[in-house]
PDB file of C-alpha atoms in Angstrom:
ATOM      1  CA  UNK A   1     212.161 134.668 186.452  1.00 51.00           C
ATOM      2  CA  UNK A   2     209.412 136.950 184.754  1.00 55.00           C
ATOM      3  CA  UNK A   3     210.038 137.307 180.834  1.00 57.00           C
ATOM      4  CA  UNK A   4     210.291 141.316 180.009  1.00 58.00           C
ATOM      5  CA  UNK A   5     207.609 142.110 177.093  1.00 59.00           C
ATOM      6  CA  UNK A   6     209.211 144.047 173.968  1.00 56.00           C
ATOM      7  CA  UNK A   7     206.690 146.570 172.548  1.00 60.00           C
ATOM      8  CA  UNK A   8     207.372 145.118 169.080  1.00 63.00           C
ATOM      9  CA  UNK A   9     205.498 148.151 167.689  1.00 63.00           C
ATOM     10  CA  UNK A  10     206.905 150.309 169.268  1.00 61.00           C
ATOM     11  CA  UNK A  11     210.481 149.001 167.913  1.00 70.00           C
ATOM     12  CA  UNK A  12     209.339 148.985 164.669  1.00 68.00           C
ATOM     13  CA  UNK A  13     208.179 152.571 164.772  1.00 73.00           C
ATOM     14  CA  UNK A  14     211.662 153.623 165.892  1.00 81.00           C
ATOM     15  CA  UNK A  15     213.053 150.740 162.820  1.00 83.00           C
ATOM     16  CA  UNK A  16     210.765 152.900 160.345  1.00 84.00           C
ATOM     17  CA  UNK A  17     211.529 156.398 161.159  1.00 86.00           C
ATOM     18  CA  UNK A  18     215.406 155.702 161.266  1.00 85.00           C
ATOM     19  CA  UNK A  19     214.848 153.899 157.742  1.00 88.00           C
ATOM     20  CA  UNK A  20     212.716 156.739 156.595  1.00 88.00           C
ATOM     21  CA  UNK A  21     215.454 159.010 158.010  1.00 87.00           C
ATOM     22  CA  UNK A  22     218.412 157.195 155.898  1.00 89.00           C
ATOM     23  CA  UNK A  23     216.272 157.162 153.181  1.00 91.00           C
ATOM     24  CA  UNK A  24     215.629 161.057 152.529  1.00 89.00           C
ATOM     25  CA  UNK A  25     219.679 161.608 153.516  1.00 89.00           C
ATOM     26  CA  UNK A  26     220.406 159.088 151.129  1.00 92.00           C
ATOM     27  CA  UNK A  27     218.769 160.665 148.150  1.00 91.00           C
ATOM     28  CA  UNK A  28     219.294 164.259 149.126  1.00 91.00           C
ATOM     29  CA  UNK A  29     222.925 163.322 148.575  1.00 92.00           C
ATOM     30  CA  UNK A  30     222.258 161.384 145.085  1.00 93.00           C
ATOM     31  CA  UNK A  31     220.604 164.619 144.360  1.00 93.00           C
ATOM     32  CA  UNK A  32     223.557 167.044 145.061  1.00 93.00           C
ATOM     33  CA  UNK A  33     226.131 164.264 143.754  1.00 94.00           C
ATOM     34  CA  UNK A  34     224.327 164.594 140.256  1.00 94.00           C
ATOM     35  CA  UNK A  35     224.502 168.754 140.384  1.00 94.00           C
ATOM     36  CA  UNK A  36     227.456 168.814 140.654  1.00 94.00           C
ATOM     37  CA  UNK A  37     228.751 166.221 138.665  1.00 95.00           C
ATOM     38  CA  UNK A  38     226.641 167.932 135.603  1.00 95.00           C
ATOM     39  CA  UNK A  39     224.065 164.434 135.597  1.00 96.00           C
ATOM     40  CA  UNK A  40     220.689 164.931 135.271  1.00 96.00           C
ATOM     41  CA  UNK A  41     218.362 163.149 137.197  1.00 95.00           C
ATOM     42  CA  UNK A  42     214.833 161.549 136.105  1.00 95.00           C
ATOM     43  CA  UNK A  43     211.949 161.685 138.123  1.00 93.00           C
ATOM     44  CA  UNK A  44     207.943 160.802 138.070  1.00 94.00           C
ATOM     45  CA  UNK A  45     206.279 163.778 137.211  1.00 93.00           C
ATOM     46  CA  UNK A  46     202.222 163.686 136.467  1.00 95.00           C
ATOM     47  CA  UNK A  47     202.068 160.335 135.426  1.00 96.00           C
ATOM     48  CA  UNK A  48     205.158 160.873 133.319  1.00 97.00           C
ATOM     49  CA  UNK A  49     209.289 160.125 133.362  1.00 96.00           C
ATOM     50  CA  UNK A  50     210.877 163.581 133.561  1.00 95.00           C
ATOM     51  CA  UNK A  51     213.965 164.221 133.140  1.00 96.00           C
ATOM     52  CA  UNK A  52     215.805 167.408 134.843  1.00 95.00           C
ATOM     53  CA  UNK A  53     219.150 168.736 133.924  1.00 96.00           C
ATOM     54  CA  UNK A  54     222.084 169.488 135.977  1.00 94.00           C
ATOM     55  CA  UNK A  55     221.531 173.429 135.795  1.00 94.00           C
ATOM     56  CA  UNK A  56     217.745 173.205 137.034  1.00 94.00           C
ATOM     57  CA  UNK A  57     218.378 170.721 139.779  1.00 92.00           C
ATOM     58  CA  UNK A  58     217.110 172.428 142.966  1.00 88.00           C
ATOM     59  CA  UNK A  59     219.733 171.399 146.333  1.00 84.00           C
ATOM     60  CA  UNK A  60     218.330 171.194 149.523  1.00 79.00           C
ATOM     61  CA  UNK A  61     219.765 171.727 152.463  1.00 74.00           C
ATOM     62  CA  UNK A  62     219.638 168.846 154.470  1.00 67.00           C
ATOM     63  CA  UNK A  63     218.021 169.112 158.146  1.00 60.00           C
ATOM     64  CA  UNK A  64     220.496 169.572 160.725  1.00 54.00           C
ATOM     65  CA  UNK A  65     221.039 166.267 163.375  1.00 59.00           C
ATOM     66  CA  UNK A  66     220.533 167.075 167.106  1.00 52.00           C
ATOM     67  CA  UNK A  67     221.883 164.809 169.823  1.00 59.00           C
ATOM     68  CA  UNK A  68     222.208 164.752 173.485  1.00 58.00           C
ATOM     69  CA  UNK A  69     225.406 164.144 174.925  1.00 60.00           C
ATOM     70  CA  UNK A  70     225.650 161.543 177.534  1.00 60.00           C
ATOM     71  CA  UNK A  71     226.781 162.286 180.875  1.00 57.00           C
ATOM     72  CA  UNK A  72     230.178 160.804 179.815  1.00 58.00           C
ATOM     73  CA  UNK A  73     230.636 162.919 177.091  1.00 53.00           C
ATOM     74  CA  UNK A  74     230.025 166.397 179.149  1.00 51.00           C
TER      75      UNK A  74
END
């Protein structure tokens, strides 16, 4: 029986951009969970800690999700 070769790359390039992908959805919601709570958030800014307050916090929309559907699920 012949062994099937995994790309390992390749599955770690799919691994990445789905952790990348968590990642930015992750902090986009940190970001919009400290608006409107009224928390400022501190970020790296030129070589420096900044810290932004609530009221000049900039929310972005996040990108919207497109899936397929299966055939099942027509």
């Amino acid at each position: 029986m012949k062994e099937q070769k995994i790309d390992r790359n390749l599955s770690d390039k799919a691994m990445a951009f789905r952790a990348e992908d968590a990642l930015k959805k992750a902090v986009a919601r940190a970001i919009a969970d400290h608006k409107r709570t009224g928390d400022p958030i501190v970020v790296w800014r030129d070589g420096e800690v900044v810290k932004i307050p609530a009221d000049q916090i900039e929310v972005r929309e996040l990108d919207a999700e497109y899936r397929t559907l299966d055939k099942k699920d027509k």
